[in-house]
Coordinates of C-alpha atoms and ligand atoms in Angstrom, one line a residue:
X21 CA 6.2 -1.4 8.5
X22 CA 8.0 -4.6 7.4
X23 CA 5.8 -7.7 7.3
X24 CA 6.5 -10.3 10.0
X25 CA 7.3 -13.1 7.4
X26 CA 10.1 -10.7 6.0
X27 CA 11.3 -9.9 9.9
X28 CA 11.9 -13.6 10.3
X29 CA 13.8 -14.3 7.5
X30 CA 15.7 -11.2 8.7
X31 CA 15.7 -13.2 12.2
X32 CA 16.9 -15.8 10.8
X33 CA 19.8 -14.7 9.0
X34 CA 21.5 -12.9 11.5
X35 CA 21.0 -16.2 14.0
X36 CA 23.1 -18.5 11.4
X37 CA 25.5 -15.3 10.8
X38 CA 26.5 -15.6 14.7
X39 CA 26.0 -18.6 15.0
X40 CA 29.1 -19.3 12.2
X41 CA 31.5 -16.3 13.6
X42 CA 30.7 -18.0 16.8
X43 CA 32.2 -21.1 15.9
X44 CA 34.7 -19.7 13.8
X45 CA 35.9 -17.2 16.7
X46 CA 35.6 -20.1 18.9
X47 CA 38.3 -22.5 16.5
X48 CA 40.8 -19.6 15.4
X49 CA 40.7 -18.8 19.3
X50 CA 41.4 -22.0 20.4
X51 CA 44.4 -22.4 17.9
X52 CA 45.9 -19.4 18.8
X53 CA 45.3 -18.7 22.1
X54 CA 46.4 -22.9 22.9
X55 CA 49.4 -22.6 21.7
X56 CA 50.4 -19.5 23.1
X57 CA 49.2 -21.5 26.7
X58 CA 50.3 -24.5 26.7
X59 CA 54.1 -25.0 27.3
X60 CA 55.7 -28.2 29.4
X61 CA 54.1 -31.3 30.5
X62 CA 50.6 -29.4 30.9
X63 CA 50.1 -28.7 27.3
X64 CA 48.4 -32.3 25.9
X65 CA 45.6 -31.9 28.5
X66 CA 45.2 -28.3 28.4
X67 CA 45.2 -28.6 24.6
X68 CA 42.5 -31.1 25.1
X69 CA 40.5 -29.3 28.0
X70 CA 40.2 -26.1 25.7
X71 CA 38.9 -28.3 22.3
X72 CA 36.4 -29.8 24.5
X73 CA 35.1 -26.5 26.3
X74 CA 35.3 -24.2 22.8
X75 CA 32.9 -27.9 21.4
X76 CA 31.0 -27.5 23.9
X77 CA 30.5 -23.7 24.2
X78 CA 29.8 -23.7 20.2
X79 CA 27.2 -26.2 20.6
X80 CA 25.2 -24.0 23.2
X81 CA 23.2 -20.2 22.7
X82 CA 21.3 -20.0 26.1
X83 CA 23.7 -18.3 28.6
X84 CA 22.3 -20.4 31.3
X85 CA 24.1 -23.5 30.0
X86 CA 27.0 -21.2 28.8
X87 CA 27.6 -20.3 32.6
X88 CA 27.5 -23.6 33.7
X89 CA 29.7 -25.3 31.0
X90 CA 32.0 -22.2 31.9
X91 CA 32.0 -22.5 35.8
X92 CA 32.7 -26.1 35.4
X93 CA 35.5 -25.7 32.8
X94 CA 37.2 -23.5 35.4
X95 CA 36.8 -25.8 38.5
X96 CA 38.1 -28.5 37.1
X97 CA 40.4 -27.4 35.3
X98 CA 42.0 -24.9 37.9
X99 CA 41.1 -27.3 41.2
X100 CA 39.2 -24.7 42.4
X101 CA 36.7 -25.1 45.2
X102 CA 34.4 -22.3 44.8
X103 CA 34.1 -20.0 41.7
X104 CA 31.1 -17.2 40.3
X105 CA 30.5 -15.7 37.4
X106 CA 29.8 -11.9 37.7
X107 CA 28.2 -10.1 34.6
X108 CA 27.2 -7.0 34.1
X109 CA 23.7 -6.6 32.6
X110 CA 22.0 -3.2 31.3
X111 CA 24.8 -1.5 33.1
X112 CA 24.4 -3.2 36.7
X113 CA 26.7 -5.7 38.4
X114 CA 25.0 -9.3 38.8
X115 CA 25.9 -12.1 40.5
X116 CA 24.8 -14.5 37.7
X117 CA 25.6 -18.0 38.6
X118 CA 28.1 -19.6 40.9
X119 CA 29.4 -23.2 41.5
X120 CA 30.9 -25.5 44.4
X121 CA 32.8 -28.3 44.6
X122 CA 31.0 -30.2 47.1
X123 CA 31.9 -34.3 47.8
X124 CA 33.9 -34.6 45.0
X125 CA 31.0 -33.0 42.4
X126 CA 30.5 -29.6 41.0
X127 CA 27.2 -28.2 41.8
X128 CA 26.3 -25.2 39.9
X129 CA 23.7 -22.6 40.8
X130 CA 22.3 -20.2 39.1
X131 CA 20.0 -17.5 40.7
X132 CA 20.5 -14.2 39.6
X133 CA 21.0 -11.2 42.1
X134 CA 23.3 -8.7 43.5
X135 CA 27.0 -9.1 44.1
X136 CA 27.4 -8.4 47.7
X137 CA 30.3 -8.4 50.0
X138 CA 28.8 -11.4 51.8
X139 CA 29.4 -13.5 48.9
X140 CA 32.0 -12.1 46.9
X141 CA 35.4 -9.9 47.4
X142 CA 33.8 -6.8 45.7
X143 CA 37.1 -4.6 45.6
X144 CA 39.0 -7.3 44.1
X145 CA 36.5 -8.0 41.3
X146 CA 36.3 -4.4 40.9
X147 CA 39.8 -3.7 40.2
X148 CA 39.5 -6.7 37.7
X149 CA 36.8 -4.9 36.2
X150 CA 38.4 -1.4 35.6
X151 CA 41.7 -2.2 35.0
X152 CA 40.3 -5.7 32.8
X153 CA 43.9 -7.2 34.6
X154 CA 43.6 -10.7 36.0
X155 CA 44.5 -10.8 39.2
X156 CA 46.5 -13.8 40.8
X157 CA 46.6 -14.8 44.6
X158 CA 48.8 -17.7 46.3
X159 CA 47.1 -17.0 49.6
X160 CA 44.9 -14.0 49.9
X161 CA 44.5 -13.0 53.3
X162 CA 47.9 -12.5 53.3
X163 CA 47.8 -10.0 50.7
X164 CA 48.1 -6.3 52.2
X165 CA 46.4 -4.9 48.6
X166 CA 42.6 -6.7 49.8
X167 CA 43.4 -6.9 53.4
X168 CA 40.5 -4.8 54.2
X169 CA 38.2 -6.8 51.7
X170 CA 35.4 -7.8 54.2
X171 CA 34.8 -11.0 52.3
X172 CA 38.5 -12.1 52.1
X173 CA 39.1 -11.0 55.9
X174 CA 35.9 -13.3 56.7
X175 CA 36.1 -16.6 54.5
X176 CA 40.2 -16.4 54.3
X177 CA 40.6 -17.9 51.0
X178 CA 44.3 -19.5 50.0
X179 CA 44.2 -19.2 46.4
X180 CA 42.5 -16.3 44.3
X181 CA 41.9 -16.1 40.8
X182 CA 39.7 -13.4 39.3
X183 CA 39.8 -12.7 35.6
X184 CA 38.2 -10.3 33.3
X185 CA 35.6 -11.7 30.5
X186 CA 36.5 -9.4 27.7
X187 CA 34.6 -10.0 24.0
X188 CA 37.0 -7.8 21.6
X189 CA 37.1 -4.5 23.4
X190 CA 33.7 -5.2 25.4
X191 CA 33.9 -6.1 28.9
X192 CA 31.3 -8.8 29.6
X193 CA 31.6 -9.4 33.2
X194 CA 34.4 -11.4 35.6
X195 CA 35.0 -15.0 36.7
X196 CA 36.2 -15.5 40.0
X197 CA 37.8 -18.4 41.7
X198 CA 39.3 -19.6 45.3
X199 CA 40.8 -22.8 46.9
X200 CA 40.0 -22.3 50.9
X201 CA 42.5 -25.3 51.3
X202 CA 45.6 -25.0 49.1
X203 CA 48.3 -22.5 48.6
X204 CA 49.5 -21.7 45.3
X205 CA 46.6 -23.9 44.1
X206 CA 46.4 -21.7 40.7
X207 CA 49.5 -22.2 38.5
X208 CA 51.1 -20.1 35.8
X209 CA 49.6 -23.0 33.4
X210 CA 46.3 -22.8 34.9
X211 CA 46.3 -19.2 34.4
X212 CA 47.1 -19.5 31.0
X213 CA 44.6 -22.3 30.3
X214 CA 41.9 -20.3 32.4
X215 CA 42.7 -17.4 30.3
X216 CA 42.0 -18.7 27.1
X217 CA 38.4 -20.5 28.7
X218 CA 38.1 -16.9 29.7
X219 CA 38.2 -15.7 26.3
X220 CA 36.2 -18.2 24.4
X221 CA 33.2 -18.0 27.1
X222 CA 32.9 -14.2 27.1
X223 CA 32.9 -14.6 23.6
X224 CA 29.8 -17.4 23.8
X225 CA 28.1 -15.2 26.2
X226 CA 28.4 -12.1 24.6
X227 CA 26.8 -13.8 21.3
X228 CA 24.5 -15.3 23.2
X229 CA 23.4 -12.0 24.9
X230 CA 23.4 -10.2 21.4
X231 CA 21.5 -13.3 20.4
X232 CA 18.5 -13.0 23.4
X233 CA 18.6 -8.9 22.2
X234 CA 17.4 -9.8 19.0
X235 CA 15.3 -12.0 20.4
X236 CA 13.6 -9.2 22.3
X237 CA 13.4 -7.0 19.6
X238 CA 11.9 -9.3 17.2
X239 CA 9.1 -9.7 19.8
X240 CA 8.5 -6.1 20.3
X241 CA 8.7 -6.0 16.7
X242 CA 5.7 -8.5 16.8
X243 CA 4.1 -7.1 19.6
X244 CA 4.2 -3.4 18.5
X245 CA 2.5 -4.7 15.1
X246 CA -0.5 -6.7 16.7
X247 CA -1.2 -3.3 18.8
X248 CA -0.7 -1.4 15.0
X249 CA -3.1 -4.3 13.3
X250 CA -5.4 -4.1 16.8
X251 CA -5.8 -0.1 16.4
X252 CA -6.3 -0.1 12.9
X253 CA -9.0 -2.6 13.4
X254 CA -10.5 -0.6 16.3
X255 CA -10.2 2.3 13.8
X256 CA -12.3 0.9 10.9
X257 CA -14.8 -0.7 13.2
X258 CA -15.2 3.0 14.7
X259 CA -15.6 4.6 11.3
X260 CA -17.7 2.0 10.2
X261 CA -20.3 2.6 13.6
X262 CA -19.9 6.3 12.3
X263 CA -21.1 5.6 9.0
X264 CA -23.7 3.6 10.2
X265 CA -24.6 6.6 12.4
X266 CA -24.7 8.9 9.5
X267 CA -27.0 6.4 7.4
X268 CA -29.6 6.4 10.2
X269 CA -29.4 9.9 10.2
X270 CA -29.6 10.6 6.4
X271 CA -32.8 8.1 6.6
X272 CA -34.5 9.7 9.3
X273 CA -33.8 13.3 7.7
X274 CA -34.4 12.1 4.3
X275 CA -37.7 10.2 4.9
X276 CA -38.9 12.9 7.1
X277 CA -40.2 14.1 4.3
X278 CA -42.3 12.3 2.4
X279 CA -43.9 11.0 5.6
X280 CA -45.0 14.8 6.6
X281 CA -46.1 14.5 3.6
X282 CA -48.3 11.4 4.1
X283 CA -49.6 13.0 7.1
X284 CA -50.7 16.7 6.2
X285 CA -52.2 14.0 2.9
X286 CA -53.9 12.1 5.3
X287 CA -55.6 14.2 6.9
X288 CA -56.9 16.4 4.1
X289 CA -58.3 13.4 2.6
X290 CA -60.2 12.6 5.7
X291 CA -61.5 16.3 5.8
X292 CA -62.9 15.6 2.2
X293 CA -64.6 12.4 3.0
X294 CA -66.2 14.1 6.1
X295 CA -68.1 16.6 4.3
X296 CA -71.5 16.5 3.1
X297 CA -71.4 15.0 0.6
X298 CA -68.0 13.6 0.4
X299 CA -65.6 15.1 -2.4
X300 CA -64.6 11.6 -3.5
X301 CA -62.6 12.8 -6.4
X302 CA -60.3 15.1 -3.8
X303 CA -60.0 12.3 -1.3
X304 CA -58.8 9.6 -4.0
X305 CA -56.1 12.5 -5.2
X306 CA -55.1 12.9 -1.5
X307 CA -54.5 8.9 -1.6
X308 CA -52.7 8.7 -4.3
X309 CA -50.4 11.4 -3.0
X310 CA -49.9 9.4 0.0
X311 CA -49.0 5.9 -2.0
X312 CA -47.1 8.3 -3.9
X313 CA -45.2 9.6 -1.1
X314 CA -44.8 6.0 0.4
X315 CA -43.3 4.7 -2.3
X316 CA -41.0 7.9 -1.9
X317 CA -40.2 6.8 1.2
X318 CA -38.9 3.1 0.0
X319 CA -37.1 5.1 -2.9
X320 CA -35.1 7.4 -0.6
X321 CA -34.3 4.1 1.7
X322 CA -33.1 1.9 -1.2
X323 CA -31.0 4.7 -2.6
X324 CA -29.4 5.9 1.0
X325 CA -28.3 2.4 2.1
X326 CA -27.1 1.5 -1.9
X327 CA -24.4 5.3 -1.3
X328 CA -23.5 3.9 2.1
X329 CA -22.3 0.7 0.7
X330 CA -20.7 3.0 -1.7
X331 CA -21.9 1.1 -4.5
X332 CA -21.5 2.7 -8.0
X333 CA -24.4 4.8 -8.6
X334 CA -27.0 4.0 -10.7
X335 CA -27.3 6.6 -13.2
X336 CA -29.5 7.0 -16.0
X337 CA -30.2 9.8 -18.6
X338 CA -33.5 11.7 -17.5
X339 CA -35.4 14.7 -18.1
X340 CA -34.1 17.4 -15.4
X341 CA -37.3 19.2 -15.3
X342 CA -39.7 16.8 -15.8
X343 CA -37.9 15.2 -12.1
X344 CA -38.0 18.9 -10.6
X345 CA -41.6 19.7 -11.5
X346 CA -42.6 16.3 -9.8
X347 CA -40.2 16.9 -6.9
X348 CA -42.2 20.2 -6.1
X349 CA -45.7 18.5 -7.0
X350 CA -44.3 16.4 -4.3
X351 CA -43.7 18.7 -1.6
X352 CA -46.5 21.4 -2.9
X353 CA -48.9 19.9 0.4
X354 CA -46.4 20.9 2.9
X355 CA -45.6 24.1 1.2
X356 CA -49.1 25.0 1.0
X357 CA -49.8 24.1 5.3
X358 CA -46.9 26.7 5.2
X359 CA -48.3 28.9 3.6
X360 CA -45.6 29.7 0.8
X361 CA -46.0 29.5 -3.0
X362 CA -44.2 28.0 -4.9
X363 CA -43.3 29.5 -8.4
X364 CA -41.5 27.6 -11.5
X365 CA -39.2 29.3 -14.3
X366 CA -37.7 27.4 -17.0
X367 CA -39.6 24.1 -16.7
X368 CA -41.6 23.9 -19.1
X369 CA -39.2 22.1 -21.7
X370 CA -37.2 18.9 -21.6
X371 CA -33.3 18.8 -20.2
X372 CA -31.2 15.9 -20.5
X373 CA -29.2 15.1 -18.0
X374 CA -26.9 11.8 -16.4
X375 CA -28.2 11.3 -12.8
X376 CA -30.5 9.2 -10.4
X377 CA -33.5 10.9 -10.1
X378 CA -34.4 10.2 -6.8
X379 CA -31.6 12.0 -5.6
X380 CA -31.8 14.8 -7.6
X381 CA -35.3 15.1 -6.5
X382 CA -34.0 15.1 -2.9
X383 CA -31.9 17.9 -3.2
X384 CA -34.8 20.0 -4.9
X385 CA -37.2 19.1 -2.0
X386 CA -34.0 19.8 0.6
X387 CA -33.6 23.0 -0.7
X388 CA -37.1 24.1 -1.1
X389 CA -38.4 22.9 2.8
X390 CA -35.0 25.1 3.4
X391 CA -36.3 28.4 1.9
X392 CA -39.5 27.9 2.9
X393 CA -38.5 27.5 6.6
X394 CA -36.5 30.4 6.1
X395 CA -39.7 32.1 5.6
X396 CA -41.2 31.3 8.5
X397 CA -41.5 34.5 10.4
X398 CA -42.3 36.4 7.8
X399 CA -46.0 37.2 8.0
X400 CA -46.6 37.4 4.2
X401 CA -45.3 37.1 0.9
X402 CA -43.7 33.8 1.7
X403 CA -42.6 33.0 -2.1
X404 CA -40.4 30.7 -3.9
X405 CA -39.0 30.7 -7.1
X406 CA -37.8 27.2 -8.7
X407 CA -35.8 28.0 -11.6
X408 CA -33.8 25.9 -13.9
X409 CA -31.5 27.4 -17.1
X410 CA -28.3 26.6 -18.9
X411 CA -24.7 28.7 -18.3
X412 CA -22.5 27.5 -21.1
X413 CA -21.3 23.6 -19.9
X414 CA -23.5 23.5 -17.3
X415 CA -27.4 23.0 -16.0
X416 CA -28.4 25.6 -13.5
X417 CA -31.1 24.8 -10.7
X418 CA -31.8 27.7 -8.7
X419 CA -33.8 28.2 -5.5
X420 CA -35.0 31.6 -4.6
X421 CA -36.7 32.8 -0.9
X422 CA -37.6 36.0 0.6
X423 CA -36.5 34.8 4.1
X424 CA -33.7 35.3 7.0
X425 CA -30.5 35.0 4.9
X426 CA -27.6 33.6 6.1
X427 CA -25.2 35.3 8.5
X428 CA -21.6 35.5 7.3
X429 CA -20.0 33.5 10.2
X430 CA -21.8 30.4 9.8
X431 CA -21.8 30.8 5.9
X432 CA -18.7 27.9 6.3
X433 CA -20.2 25.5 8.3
X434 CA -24.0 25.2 6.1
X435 CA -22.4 21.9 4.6
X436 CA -21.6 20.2 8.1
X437 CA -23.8 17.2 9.2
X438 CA -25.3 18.0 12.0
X439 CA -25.0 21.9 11.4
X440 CA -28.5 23.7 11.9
X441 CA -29.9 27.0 13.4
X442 CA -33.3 25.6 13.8
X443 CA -34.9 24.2 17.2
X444 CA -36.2 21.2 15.8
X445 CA -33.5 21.0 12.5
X446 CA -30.9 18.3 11.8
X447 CA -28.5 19.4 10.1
X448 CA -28.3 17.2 7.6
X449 CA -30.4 18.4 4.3
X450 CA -27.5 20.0 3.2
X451 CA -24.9 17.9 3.8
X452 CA -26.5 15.3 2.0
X453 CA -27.1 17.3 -0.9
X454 CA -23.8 18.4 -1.0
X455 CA -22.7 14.8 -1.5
X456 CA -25.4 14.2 -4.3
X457 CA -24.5 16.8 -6.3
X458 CA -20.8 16.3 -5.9
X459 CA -21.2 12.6 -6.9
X460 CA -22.8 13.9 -9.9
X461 CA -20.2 15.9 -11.1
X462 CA -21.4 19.5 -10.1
X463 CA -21.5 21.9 -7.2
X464 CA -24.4 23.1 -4.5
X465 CA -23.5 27.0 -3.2
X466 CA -25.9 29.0 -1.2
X467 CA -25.8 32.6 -1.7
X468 CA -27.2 35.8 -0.7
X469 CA -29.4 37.6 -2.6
X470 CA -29.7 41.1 -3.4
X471 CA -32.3 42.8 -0.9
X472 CA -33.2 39.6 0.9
X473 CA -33.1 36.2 0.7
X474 CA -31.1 33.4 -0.4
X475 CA -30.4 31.7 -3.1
X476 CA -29.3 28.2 -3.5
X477 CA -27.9 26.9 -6.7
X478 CA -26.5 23.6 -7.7
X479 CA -25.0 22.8 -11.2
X480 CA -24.9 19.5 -13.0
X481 CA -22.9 19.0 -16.1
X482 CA -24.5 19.2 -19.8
X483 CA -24.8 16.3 -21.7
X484 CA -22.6 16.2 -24.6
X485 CA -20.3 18.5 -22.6
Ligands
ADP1760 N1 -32.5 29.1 2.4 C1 -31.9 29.3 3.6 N2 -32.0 30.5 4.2 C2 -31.4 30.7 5.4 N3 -30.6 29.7 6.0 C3 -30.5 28.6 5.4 C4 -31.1 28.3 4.2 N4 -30.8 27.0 3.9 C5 -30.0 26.5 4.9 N5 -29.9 27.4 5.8 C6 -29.1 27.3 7.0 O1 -28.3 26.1 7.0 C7 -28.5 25.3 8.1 C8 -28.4 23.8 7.7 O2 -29.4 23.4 6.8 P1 -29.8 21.9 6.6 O3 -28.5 21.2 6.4 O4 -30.9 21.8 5.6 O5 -30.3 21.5 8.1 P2 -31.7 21.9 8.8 O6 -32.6 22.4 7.8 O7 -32.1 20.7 9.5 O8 -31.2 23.0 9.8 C9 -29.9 25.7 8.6 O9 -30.1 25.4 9.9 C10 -29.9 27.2 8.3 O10 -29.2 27.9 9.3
MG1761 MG1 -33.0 21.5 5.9

């Protein structure tokens, strides 16, 4: 789209453009056309009528004033008592302005509407209009050619003029004059000098109407762009509520978990302050699970609204498995209230990778509360199996279950937010993860396993790779 400071310098170009061809058109006119009219005793003061209308029409660009410097040109300068101005706009007939001679002064009016055969002889200006022929009258109602003109029959005009306004091969509309009172009042020299008025006006007008187009345009211009800039604003403000909406869902999913956690921590330390005697040492472990799990909490929070603002991630070099063995310490309460163990292969060593750990450690925890609610109707032999190796450039996490398995049709969707199978699920565990492991470079699939279960595997790349 072409910016609005660039549309007006484009605006502004093609106003001075017309504006000079209008003038110039207006003086080659005049020197032609004035010569060519003026012959005899007429041709000082036609001479001077037409340098002062073609001044005066150059000087103008609002039809309005065009009209009236044109209707007043023709009055006095024919003696005519009545005139109008016809012109056709967007295809239709108007009746765009008219003027009177009334006490000696011309009184112009201008209030656009249809030409009707009240006010005007609508066959004569017609036949001016398709055959773009002046026609000349002495005395009209004796004419047999518009004796059934219901205008001329009623107001019996003497003298007729009515001349086409023609802009190169454009027809811009007719002027029409009458003199009730005097025969012959239009001359051969008046018709020549009316003529050449004729010309230069439709020329003015038609500029001026090109002129009021542009205009138009170069507001619609403007107007279509503030509904374009409006949209587009609607538009971010939309997507920006929807990332909003999918932050307060990633926190809610996301700190779910550590507060179950804080919970089922809770309330074992209770049980072992309740018995006789209290197991201190068991109940100050549960604690520190739950200030552990808190501080979780204000991890996952911290991290979630940092990727929303789409800040650079904060990555550090860390040991992989010493972050996976204390992501499943983590969730090892819940696990157990579910009554699924929890196996790990590969951990025991160090692995080096680029990453935030807290993330990482959310898309462990996402995909081991998966496979163990996979499990969940199973009525034993709920087991896991956290595994982490390397494949040539890349660091392998894998999560094994023994549960449902995933049915081909909805294999597509898993990565959806929002997407879940579960009564009280969300949807969103994998989705986020999804996004973790692909802003660390490496890929999260979920496959089926031989016999049963699934397996979930995400990659992340090697240092030094
Ligand atoms: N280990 C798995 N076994 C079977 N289905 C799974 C497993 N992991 C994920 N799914 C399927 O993927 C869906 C989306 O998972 P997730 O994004 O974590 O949302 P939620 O757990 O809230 O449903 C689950 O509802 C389930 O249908
Ligand atoms: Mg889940």
């Amino acid at each position: 789209m072409t910016a609005p400071a660039t549309l007006n310098v484009q605006y502004a170009q093609a106003h001075r453009r017309m504006t000079e061809l209008n003038t110039q058109n207006l003086v080659d006119t005049f020197e032609a056309d004035a010569h060519a009219c003026a012959a005899g005793p007429e041709q000082d003061q036609g001479i001077q009528a037409v340098s002062r209308i073609s001044e005066a029409l150059a000087s103008h660009d609002k039809p309005e004033r065009l009209m009236e410097i044109l209707l007043r040109a023709a009055l006095e300068s024919a003696g005519a008592g009545q005139g109008a101005l016809v012109l056709l706009r967007s295809g239709v007939w108007q009746l765009s302005a008219s003027a009177q001679m009334i006490n000696g002064s011309i009184v112009v009016k201008q209030e656009p509407g249809p030409f009707t055969r009240h006010l005007l002889p609508v066959s004569l200006v017609h036949a001016v209009a398709r055959t773009r022929e002046g026609v000349a009258m002495d005395d009209a109602h004796a004419s047999p050619a518009y004796a059934q003109d219901a205008y001329l029959r009623s107001k019996c005009p003497r003298s007729v003029l009515c001349l086409p306004l023609t802009r190169a091969s454009t027809l811009v509309g007719v002027l029409y004059l009458e003199n009730t009172e005097v025969r012959g009042a239009f001359t051969a020299a008046k018709q020549a000098l009316l003529k050449v008025i004729a010309s230069q006006a439709a020329f003015a007008l038609e500029t001026a109407r090109l002129h009021e187009e542009l205009v138009e345009q170069n507001q619609q211009r403007a107007r279509t762009e503030e509904q374009l800039r409006s949209a587009l604003a609607d538009l971010d403000r939309a997507s920006r509520l929807n990332a909003m909406g999918e932050l307060v869902a990633s926190i809610v999913h996301e700190v779910g978990q550590p507060l179950a956690a804080v919970d089922t921590s809770a309330i074992a330390a209770l049980r072992w302050l309740n018995r006789s005697p209290p197991d201190i040492d068991e109940a100050r472990a549960m604690l520190t699970h739950i200030g552990v799990s808190a501080a979780r909490a204000r991890g996952i929070i911290h991290s979630m609204r940092a990727k929303a603002r789409k800040a650079e991630p904060q990555f550090a070099t860390l040991d992989l498995c010493n972050a996976l063995r204390e992501a499943s310490a983590l969730v090892a309460v819940q696990l157990d209230a579910l009554k699924v163990s929890l196996e790990l292969r590969g951990l025991n060593g160090c692995m080096q990778v680029r990453g935030d750990r807290i993330q990482l450690q959310q898309v462990v925890i996402n995909l081991l509360m998966n496979g163990a609610e996979s499990m969940a109707a199973r009525d034993s032999d709920r087991r896991l199996v956290l595994a982490c190796s390397i494949q040539d450039d890349v660091v392998c996490v894998t999560v094994d279950d023994l549960g449902s398995g995933i049915a081909p049709e909805i294999a597509h969707r898993l990565h959806e937010p929002l997407f879940t199978t579960k009564e009280s699920g969300m949807g969103m565990g994998l989705a986020i993860s999804h996004s973790i492991v692909d802003a660390h470079g490496g890929k999260l699939t979920l496959s089926a396993r031989e016999g049963v279960g699934t397996r979930a595997t995400f990659t992340l790349p090697r240092l030094g790779y």
